XYZ file of C-alpha atoms in Angstrom:
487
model
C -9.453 3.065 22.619
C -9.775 -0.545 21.915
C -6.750 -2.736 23.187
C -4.964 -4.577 20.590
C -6.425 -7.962 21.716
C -9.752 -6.427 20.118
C -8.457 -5.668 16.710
C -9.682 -7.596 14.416
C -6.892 -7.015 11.790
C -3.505 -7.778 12.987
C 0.051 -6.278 10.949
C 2.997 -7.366 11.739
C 6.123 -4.940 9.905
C 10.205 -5.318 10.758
C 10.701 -1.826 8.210
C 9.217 1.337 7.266
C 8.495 0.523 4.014
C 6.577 -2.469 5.504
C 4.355 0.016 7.621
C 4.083 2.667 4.622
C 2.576 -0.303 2.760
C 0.479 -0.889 5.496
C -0.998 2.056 5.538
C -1.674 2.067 1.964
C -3.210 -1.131 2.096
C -5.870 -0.161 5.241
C -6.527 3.267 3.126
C -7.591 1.333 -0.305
C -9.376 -1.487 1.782
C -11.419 1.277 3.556
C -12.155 2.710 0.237
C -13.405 -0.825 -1.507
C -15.427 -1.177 1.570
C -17.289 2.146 0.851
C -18.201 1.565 -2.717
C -19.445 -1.543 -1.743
C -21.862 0.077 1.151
C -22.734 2.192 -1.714
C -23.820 -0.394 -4.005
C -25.800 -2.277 -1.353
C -27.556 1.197 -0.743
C -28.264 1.771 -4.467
C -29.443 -1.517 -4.436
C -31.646 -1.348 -1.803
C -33.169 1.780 -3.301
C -33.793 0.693 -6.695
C -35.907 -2.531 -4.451
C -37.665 0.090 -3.074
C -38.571 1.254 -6.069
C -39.855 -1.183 -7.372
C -41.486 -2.463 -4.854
C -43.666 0.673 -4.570
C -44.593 0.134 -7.993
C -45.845 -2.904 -7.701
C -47.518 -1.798 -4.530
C -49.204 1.084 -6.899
C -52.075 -0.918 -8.101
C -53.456 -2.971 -6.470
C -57.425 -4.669 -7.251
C -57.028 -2.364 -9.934
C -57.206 0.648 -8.087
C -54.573 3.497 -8.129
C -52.854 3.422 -4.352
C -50.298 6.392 -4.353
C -49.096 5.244 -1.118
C -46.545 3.345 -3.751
C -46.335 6.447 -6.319
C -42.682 8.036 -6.598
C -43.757 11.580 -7.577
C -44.044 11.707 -10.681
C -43.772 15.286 -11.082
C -40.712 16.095 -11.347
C -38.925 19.464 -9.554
C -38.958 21.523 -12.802
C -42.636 21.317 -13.208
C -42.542 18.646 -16.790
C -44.325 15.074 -15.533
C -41.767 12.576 -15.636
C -42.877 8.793 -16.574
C -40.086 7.150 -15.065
C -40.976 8.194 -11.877
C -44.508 7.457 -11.708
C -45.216 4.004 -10.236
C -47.616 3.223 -12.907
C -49.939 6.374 -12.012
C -53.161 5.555 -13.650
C -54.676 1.896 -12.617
C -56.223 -0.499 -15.112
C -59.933 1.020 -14.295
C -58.545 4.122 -15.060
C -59.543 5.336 -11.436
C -57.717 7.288 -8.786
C -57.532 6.810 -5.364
C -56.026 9.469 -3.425
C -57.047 8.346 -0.128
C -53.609 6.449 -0.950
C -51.386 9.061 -1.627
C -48.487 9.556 0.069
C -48.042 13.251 0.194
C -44.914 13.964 -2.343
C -43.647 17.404 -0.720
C -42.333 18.229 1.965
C -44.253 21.099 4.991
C -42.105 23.906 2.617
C -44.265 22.974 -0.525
C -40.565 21.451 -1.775
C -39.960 18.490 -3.060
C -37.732 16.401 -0.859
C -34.329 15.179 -2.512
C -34.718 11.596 -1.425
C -37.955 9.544 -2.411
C -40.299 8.339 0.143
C -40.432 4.585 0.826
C -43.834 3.826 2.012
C -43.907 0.252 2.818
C -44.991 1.130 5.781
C -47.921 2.730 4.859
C -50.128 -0.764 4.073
C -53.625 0.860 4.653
C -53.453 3.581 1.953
C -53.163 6.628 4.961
C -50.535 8.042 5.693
C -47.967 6.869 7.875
C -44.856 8.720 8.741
C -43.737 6.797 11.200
C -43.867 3.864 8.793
C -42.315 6.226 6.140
C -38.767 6.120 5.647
C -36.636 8.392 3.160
C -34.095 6.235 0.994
C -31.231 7.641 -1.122
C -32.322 8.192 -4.953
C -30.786 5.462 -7.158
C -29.119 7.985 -9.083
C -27.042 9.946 -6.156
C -23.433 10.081 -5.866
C -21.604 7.186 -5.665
C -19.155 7.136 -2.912
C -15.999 6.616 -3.832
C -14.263 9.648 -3.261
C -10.658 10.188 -2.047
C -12.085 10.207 1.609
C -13.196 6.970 3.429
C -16.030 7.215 5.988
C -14.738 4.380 8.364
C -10.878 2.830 8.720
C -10.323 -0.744 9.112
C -10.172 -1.966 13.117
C -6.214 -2.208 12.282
C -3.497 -2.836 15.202
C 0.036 -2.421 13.677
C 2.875 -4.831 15.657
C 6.184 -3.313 14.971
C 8.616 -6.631 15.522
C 11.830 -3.261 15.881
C 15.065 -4.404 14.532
C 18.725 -3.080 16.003
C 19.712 -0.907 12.850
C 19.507 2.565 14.050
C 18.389 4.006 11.227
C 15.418 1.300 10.610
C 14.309 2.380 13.827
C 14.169 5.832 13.291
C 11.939 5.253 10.365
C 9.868 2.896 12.191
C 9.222 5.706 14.850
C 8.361 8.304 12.517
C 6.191 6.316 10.695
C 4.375 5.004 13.980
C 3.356 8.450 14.385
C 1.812 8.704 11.316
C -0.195 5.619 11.576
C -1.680 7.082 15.447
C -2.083 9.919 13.535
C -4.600 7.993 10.725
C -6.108 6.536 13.842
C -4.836 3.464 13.798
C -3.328 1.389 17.174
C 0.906 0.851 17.140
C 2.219 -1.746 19.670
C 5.901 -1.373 19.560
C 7.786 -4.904 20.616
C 11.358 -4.771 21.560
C 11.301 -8.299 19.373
C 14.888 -8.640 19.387
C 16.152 -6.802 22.630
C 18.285 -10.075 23.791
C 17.634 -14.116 24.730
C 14.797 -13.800 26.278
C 12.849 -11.181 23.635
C 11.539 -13.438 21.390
C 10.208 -16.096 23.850
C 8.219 -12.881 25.656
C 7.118 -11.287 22.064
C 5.331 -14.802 21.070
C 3.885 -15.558 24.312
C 2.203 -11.652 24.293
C 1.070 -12.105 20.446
C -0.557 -15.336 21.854
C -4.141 -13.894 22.370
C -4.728 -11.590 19.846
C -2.952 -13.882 16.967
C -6.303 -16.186 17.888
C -8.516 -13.653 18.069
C -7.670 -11.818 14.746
C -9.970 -12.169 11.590
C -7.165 -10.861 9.295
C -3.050 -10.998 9.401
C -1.281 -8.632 7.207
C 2.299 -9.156 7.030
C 5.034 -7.127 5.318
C 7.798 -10.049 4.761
C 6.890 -13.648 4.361
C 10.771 -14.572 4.394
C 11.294 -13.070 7.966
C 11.252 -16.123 10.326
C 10.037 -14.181 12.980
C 6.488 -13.567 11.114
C 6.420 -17.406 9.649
C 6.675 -18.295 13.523
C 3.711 -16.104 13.814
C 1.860 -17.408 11.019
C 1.716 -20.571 12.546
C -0.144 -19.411 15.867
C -2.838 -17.881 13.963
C -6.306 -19.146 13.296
C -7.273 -16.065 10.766
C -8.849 -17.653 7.386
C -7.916 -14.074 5.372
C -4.313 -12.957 4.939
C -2.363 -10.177 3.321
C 0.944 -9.636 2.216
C 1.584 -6.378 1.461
C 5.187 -4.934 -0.821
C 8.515 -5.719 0.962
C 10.090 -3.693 -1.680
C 11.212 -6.746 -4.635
C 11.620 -9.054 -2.191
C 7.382 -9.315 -3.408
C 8.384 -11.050 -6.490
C 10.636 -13.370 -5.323
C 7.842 -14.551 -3.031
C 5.332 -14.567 -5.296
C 7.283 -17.015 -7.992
C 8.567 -19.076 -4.834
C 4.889 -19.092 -3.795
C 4.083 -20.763 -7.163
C 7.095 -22.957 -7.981
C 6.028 -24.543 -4.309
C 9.874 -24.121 -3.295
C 10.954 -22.900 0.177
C 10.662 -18.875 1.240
C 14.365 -18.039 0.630
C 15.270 -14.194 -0.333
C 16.934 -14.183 -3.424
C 20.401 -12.464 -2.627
C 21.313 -15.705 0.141
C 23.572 -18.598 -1.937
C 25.585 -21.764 -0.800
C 23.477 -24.689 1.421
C 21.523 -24.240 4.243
C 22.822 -24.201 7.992
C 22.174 -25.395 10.624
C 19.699 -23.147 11.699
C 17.751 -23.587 8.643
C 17.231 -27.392 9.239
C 16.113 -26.730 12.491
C 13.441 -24.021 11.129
C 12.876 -25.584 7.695
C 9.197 -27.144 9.512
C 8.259 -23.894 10.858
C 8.803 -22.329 7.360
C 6.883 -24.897 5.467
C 4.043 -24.596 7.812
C 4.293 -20.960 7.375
C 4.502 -21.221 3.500
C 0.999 -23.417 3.638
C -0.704 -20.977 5.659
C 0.203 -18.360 2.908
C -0.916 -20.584 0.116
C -4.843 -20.073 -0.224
C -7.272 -23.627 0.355
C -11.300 -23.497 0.490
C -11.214 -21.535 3.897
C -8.053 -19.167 3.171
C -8.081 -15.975 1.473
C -4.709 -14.948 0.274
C -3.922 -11.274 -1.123
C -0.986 -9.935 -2.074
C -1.284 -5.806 -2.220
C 1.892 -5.053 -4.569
C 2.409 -2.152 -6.625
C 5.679 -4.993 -8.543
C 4.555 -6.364 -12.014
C 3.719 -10.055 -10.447
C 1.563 -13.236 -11.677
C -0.253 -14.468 -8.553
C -0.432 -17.938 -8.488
C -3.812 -19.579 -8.634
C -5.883 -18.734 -5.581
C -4.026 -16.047 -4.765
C -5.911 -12.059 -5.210
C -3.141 -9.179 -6.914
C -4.481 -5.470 -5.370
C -2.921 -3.084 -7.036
C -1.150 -0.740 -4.594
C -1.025 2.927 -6.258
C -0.022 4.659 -3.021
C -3.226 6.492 -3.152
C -2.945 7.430 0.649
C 0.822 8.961 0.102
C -0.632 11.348 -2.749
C -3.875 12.220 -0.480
C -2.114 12.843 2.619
C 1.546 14.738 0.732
C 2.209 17.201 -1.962
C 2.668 17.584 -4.307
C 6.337 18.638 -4.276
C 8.107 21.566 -5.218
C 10.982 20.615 -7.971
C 14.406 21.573 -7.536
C 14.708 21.134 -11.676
C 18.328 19.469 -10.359
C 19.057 15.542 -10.728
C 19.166 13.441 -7.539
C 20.368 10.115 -6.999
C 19.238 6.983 -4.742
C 21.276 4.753 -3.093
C 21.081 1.212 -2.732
C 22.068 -1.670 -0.137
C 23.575 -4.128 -2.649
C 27.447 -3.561 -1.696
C 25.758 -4.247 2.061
C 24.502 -7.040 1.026
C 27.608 -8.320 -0.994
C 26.085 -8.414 -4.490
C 27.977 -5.457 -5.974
C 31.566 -4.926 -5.215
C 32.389 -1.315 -3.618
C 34.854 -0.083 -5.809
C 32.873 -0.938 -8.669
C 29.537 0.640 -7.046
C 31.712 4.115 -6.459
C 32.995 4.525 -9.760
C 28.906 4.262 -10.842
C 27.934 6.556 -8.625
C 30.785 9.109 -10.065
C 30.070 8.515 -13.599
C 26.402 9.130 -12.744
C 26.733 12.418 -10.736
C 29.040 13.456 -13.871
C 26.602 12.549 -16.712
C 23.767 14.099 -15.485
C 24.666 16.984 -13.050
C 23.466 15.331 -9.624
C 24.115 16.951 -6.609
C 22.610 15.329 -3.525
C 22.225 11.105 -2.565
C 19.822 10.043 -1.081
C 20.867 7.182 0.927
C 19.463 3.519 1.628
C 18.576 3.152 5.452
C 20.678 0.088 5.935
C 24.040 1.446 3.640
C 27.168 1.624 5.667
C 28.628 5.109 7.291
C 32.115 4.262 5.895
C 30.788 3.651 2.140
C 28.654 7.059 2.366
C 31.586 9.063 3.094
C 33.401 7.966 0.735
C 30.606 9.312 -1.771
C 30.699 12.320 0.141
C 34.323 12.800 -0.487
C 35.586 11.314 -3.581
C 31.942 12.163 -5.585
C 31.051 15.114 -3.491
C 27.490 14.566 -3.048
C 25.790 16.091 -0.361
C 23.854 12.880 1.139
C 20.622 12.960 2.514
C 19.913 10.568 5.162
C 15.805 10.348 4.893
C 13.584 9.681 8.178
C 11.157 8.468 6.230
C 10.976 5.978 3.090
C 11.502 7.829 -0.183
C 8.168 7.824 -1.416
C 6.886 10.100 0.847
C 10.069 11.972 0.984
C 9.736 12.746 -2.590
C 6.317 13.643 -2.203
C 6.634 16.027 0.610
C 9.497 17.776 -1.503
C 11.931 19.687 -2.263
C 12.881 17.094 -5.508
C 14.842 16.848 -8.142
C 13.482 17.293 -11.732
C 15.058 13.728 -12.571
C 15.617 10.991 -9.817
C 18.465 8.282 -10.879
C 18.054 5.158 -9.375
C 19.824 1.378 -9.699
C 17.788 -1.520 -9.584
C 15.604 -1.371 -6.723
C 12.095 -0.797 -5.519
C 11.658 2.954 -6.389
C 11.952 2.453 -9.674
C 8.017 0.802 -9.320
C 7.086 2.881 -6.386
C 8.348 6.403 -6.963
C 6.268 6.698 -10.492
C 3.344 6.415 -8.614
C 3.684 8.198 -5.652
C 4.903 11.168 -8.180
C 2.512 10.422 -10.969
C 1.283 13.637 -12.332
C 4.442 15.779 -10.752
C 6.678 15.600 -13.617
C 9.267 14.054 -11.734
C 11.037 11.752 -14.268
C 12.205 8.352 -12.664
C 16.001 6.930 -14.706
C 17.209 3.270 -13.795
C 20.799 2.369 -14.519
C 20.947 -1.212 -14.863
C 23.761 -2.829 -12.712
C 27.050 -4.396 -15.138
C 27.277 -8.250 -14.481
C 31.037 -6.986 -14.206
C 30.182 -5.210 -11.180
C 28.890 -8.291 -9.184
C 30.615 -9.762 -6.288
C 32.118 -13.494 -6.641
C 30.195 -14.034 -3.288
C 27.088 -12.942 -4.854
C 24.171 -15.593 -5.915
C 23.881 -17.105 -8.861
C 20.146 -15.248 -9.314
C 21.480 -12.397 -8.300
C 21.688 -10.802 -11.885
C 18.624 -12.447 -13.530
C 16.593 -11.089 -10.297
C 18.488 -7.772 -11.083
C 17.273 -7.528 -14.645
C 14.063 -8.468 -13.984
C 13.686 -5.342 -11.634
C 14.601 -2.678 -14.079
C 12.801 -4.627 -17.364
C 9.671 -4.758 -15.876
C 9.736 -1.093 -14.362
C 6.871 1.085 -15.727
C 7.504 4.385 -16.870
C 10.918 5.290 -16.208
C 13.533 5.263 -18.317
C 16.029 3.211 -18.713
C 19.754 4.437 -18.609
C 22.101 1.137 -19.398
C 24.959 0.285 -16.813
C 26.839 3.358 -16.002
C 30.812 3.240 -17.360
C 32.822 1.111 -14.609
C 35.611 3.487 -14.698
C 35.354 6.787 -16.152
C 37.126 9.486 -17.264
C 38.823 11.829 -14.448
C 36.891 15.211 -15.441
C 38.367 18.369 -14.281
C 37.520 19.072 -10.827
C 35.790 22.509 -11.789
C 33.781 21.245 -14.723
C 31.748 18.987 -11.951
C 28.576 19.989 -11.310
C 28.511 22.928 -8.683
C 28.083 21.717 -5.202
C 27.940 24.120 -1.593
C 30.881 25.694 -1.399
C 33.824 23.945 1.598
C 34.443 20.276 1.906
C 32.102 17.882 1.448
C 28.531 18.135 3.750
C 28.186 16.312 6.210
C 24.615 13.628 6.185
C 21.730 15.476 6.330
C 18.198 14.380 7.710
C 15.783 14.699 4.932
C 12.904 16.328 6.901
């Protein structure tokens, strides 16, 4: 196996969803890559075609070394295969024929180009067999050859990050592909011996995918590399807050951060506008951004549609549980929504529509989840792996309830054709944090309104009515359970 200094795609990911996008991205650009070896191949057989026809007559005398049969397989003469089979001088010359079947007395599948055959005799060894114009195109679900792809994990210190990160490491050695695993954040020296061991192949590398432009770790990378071609692929929303940044021209700043910058943004603030021009496409630089968000790309920039493709090839589909299930979400972690405010949701949710497990955000808090254990009494369902493919994979609910967040554009297409039905509840300006920024509920909005086929629920009540405790929906019998690994 190639070393990573070989590869001639580099991607850098901090998350699992980073690396899941990743992987969808190599599996789609294999794909494009073989349609377009079968184009050049159709191509180069329809030349050949015509090439033998106009090497059919020549001093207006039949030569079949140019004739493509034209007897067909099913006996009827067909015109449009004959290379112009009778000359001007209405004379045939088989001394020039290129014998059209095969030892068997069959006709071969493939027609015979003879340009090799100049003297009118036959041959062979001249005489190569091309694929017929009007083969199979190849574009099935399968791609012939991966991309030469090297996937740098930068690992963070949340626990459960890095348990993602692990399990989906193994899937990407299992498509193939090389993992280098760097400790980029394992104390004061970390980062200085990360960079200097990226060094190399950062030069080397034709392409740099990279799963979040606002991570100052990858804009210090982006300004070591020489690669003319680069790739962002989905950090979750975080995509469209880049993408309008990208075109407004203003600094990479994720859209939840408020108040002015510190210190260590002054310092960095020339690193980050290097990083930003590197991302921002010239004569010699290719940007694409591989999103499956609703985003305008700014001019120069190339949108590929990411429709998880490799997620429904490689999973499912699932088996329903014809229950309700509802996602968590990292915006009390983040201080946008206020906790009290985000329980009460969760409750009136769970109520309404008779959900029984939550599935919980990697990065939410162990404190905040038992509390939803015990005063919702959901079973919650820690996931090793992001959602989409966890929802794939199965067991699911009939009807997955989600707040604003990145499932609600990812999980209708990694489920499309399941009859999983995807439900957003849009989050109450009331429920916002006074800490929270000022973009904070426009970004918010814009994340459920431009969500494709789900539907839309409204903010759940604040504070709902105390329901009996037996007329809640029917959960495993004993106190609350305990977090479960989705597996």
């Amino acid at each position: 196996m190639c070393s990573a200094s070989s590869s001639a795609t580099l991607a850098f990911v901090e998350s699992p969803v980073q690396l899941l996008n990743v992987l969808e991205w190599a599996y789609a650009d294999a794909r494009r890559a073989e349609v377009q070896r079968s184009e050049i191949q159709r191509a180069d057989a329809g030349r050949a075609e015509v090439q033998r026809a106009d090497a059919g007559c020549v001093d207006g005398s039949r030569a079949d070394a140019g004739r493509a049969d034209g007897q067909r397989a099913d006996g009827p003469r067909s015109d449009a295969g004959r290379a112009d089979g009778q000359c001007p001088d209405g004379q045939r010359s088989d001394a020039g024929r290129a014998d059209a079947r095969r030892a068997d007395g069959q006709r071969p599948d493939a027609r015979r180009a003879d340009a090799g055959c100049v003297d009118g005799s036959r041959a062979d060894a001249g005489c190569v067999e091309v694929q017929r114009p009007d083969g199979p195109r190849a574009d099935g679900p399968e791609p012939a050859a991966l991309p030469d792809l090297t996937v740098v994990v930068l690992s963070p210190h949340d626990p459960m990050t890095r348990g993602q990160l692990r399990r989906m490491a193994e899937l990407a050695r299992d498509e193939g592909f090389r993992v280098r695993w760097e400790e980029a954040r394992g104390g004061a020296g970390a980062p200085i011996k990360t960079i200097g061991g990226l060094r190399g192949p950062l030069r080397r590398a034709e392409r740099i995918v990279i799963g979040d432009p606002f991570s100052r770790y990858v804009q210090l990378l982006l300004t070591l590399t020489r690669a003319r071609d680069l790739i962002v692929v989905d950090d979750g929303t975080a995509t469209m807050e880049f993408i309008s940044q990208l075109a407004k021209g203003e600094p990479l700043v994720r859209w939840h951060r408020r108040g002015s910058r510190g210190a260590r943004d002054m310092v960095f603030a020339p690193v980050s506008a290097t990083a930003r021009r590197r991302l921002t496409p010239d004569d010699g630089r290719r940007v694409e951004v591989f999103s499956s968000m609703p985003v305008e790309p700014p001019p120069g920039v190339t949108i590929t549609a990411n429709d998880f493709a490799w997620t429904r090839a490689r999973f499912g589909p699932p088996r329903l549980t014809g229950g309700t299930d509802l996602v968590g979400t990292s915006l009390v972690e983040t201080g946008v929504v206020d906790l009290e405010r985000y329980l009460e949701a969760v409750g009136s949710l769970a109520r309404a529509y008779g959900a029984t497990r939550y599935f919980a955000h990697r990065r939410e808090s162990a404190e905040k989840l038992s509390r939803v254990a015990g005063e919702v009494g959901l079973e919650i369902v820690r996931p090793d792996l992001p959602l989409e493919l966890i929802a794939r994979r199965g067991p699911i609910g009939h009807t997955i309830v989600s707040f604003p967040s990145t499932v609600v554009h990812t999980l209708p297409l990694a489920l499309v054709g399941t009859g999983v039905q995807v439900a957003v509840c849009d989050v109450d300006p009331a429920w916002l944090t006074s800490d929270a920024s000022p973009r904070a509920q426009g970004f918010l909005s814009g994340v459920t309104g431009t969500a494709r086929d789900v539907r839309r629920l409204g903010p759940a009540p604040s504070r709902a009515p105390e329901a009996p405790r037996d007329a809640a929906p029917p959960t495993s019998p004993g106190p609350p359970a305990a977090p479960v690994a989705a597996s």
